[in-house]
Coordinates of C-alpha atoms and ligand atoms in Angstrom, one line a residue:
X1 CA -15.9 -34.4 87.9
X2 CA -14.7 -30.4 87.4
X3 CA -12.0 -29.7 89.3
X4 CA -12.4 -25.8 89.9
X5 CA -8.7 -24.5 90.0
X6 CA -8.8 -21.7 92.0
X7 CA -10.6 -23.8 94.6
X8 CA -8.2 -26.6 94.6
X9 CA -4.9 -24.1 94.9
X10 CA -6.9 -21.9 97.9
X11 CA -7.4 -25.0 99.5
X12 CA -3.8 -26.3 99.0
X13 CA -2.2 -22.8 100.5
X14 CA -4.7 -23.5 103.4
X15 CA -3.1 -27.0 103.9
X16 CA -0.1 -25.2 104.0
X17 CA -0.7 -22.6 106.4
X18 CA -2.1 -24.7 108.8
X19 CA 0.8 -26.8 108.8
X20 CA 3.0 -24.1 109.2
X21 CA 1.3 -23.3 112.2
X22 CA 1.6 -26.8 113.7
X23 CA 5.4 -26.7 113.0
X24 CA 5.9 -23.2 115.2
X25 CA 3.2 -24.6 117.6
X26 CA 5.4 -27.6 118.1
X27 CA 8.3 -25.6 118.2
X28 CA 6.9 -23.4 121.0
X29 CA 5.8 -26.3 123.4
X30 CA 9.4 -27.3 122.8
X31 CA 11.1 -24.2 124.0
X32 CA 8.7 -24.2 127.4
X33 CA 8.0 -27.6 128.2
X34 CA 5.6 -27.7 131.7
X35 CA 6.1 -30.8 132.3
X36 CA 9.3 -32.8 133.2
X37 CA 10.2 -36.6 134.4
X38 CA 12.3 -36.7 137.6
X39 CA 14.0 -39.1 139.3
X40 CA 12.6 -39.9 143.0
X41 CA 16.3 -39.3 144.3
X42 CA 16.5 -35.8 142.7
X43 CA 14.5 -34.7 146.2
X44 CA 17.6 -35.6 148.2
X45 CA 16.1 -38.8 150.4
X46 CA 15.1 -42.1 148.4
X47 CA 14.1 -44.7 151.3
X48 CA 10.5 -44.3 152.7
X49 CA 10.7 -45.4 156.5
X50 CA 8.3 -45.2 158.8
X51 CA 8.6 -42.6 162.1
X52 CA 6.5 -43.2 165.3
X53 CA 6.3 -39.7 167.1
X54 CA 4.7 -39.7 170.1
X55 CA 3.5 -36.1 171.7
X56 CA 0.7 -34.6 173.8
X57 CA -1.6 -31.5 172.4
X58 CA -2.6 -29.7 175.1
X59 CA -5.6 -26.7 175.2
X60 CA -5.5 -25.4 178.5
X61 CA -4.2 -22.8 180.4
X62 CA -3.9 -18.8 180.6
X63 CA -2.8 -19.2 176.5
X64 CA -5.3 -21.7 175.5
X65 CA -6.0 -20.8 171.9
X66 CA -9.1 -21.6 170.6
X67 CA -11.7 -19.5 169.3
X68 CA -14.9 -19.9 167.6
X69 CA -15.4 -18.1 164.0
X70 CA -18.5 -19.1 163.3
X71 CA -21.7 -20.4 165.5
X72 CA -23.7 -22.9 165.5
X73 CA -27.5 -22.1 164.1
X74 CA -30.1 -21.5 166.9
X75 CA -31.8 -25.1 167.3
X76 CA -29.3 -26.4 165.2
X77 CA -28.7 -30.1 167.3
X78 CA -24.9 -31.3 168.5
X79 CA -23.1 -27.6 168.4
X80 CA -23.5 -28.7 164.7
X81 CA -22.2 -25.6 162.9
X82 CA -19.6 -24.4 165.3
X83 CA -16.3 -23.2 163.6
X84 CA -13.1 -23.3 165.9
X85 CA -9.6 -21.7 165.2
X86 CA -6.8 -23.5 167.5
X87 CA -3.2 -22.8 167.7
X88 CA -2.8 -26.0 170.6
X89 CA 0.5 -26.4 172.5
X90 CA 2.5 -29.7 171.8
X91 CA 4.5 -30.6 174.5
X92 CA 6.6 -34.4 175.3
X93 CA 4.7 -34.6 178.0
X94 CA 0.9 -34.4 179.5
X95 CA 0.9 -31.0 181.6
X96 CA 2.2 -27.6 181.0
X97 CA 5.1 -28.1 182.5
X98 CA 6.4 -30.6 180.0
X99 CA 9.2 -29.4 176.9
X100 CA 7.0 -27.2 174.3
X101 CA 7.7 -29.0 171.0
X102 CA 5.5 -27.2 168.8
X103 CA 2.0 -26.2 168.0
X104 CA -1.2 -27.4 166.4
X105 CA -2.4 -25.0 164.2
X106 CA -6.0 -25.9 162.4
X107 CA -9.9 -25.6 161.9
X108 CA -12.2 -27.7 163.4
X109 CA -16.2 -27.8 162.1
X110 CA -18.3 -29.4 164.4
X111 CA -19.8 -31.4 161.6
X112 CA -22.7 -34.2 162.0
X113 CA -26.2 -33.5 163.1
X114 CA -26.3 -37.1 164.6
X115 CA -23.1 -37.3 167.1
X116 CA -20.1 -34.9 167.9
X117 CA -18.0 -35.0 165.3
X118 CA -15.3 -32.5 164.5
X119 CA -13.9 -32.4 160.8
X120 CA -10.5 -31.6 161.6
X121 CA -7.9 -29.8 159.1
X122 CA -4.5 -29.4 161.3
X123 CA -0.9 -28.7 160.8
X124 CA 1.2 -30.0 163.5
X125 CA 4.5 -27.9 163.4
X126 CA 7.8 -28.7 165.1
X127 CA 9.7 -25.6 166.7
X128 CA 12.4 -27.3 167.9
X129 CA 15.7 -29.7 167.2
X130 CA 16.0 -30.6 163.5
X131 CA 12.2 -30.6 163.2
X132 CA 12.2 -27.2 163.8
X133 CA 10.0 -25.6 161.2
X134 CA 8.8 -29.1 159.4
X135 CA 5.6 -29.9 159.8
X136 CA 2.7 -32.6 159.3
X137 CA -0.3 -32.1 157.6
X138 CA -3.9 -33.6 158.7
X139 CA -7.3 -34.1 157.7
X140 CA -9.2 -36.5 159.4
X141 CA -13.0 -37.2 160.9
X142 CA -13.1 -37.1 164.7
X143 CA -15.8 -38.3 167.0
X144 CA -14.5 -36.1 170.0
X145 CA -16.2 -38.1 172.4
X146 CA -15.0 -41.6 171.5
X147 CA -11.8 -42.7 173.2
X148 CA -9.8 -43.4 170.2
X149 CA -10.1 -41.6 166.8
X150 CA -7.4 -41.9 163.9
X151 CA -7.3 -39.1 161.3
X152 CA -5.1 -39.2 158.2
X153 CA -1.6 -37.8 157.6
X154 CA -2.0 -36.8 153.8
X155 CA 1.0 -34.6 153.5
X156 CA 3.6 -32.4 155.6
X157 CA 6.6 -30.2 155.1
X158 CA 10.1 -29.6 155.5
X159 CA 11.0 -33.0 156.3
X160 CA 7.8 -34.3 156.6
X161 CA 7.6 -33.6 152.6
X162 CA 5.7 -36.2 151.4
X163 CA 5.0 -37.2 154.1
X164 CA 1.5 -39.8 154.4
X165 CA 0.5 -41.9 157.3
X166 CA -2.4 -41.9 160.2
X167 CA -3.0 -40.5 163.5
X168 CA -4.0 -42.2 166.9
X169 CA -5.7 -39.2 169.3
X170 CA -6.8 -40.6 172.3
X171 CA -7.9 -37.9 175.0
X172 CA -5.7 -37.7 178.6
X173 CA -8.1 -35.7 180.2
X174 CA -10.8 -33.2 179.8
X175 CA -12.7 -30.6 181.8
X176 CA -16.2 -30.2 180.4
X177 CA -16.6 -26.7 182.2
X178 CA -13.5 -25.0 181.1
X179 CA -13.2 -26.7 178.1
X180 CA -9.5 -27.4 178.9
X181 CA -8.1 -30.8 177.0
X182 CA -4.8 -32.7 176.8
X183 CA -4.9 -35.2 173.8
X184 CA -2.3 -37.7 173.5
X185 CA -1.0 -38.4 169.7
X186 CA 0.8 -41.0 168.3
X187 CA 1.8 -40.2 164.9
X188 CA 2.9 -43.1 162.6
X189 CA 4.3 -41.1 159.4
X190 CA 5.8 -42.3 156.5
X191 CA 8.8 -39.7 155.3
X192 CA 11.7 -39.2 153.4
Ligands
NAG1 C1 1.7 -17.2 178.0 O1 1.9 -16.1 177.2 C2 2.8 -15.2 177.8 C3 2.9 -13.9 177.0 O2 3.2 -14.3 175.6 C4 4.1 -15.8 178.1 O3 5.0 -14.9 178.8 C5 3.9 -17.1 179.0 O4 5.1 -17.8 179.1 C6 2.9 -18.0 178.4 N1 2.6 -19.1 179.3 C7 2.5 -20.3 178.9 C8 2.2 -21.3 180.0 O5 2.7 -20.7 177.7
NAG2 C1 13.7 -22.6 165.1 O1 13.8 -21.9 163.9 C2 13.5 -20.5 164.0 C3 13.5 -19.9 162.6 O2 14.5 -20.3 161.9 C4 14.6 -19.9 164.9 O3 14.3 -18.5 165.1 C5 14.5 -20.6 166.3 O4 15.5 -20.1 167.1 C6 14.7 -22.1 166.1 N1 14.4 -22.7 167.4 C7 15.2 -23.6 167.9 C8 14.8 -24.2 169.2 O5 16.2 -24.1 167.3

């Protein structure tokens, strides 16, 4: 074997260098970590209970807010296509008379070319009492024209942070020429 001198000192300051550059690398991630452990409690509320809200979604009268975005494709079968923007009224009670508690603010895509099924992406906000402002997230599928559907909770905020559960929609009443709708929700919800 012939060891080659010059080779074997290059390689040796190359060694160096490149552990050099390890060291300052590791220093960096050091001075600007991204990531950091918490403690749960470090968000204010530790116990997860479980919160039954019960409320009515109403899309009728002279402010009923929904409007289509996008339509459906000549031919296509079941309205399948249709985009809707809503911004729903949610009131304690099933007429428009009832307390205004907040509003339902979401997409629905009329989404199966079998049956009518809606995929619905919502945010339920609170407007008034200590609620005022939070708000609960959901994504769910809905067969509009089955009695019962249940859609997921998979987030919220304010304090609905965190927030995961499921939704029971069952429709009060509807008027197939107006389009007018009351759906009554109950809410089980999983918070902070
Ligand atoms: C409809 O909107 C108008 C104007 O914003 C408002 O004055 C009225 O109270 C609303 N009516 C209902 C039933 O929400
Ligand atoms: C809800 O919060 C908004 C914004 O902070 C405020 O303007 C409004 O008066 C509050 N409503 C109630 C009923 O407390």
């Amino acid at each position: 074997m012939n060891k080659h001198p010059a080779m074997t000192s290059d390689y040796l300051s190359m060694l160096m260098i490149l552990a050099l550059a390890l060291l300052v690398a590791a220093g960096h991630s050091e001075c600007h970590p991204f990531v950091e452990s918490q403690i749960p409690g470090h968000l204010g509320r530790n116990e997860e209970k479980l919160t039954h809200l019960h409320f009515y979604d109403l899309l009728v009268g002279p402010n009923k807010t929904s409007v289509k975005v996008a339509p459906a494709n000549p031919g296509s079968p079941l309205a399948f296509g249709i985009v809707t923007v809503t911004d729903e009224i949610l009131t304690n009670g099933p007429d428009i008379y009832s307390n205004v508690i907040g509003r339902g603010q979401g997409t629905y895509a009329f989404a199966s070319m079998g049956e009518l099924v809606l995929a619905a992406t919502v945010n339920y906000v609170f407007l008034v009492g200590e609620y005022n402002g939070s708000y609960i997230s959901v994504v769910g599928r809905d067969p509009a024209d089955e009695k019962k559907r249940e859609l997921a909770i998979v987030g919220g905020g304010g304090l609905f942070r965190l927030a995961r559960g499921y939704v029971e929609l069952t429709t009060y009443s509807i008027d197939l020429e107006t389009g007018n709708s009351i759906i009554d929700g109950n809410f089980y919800v999983y918070q902070y």
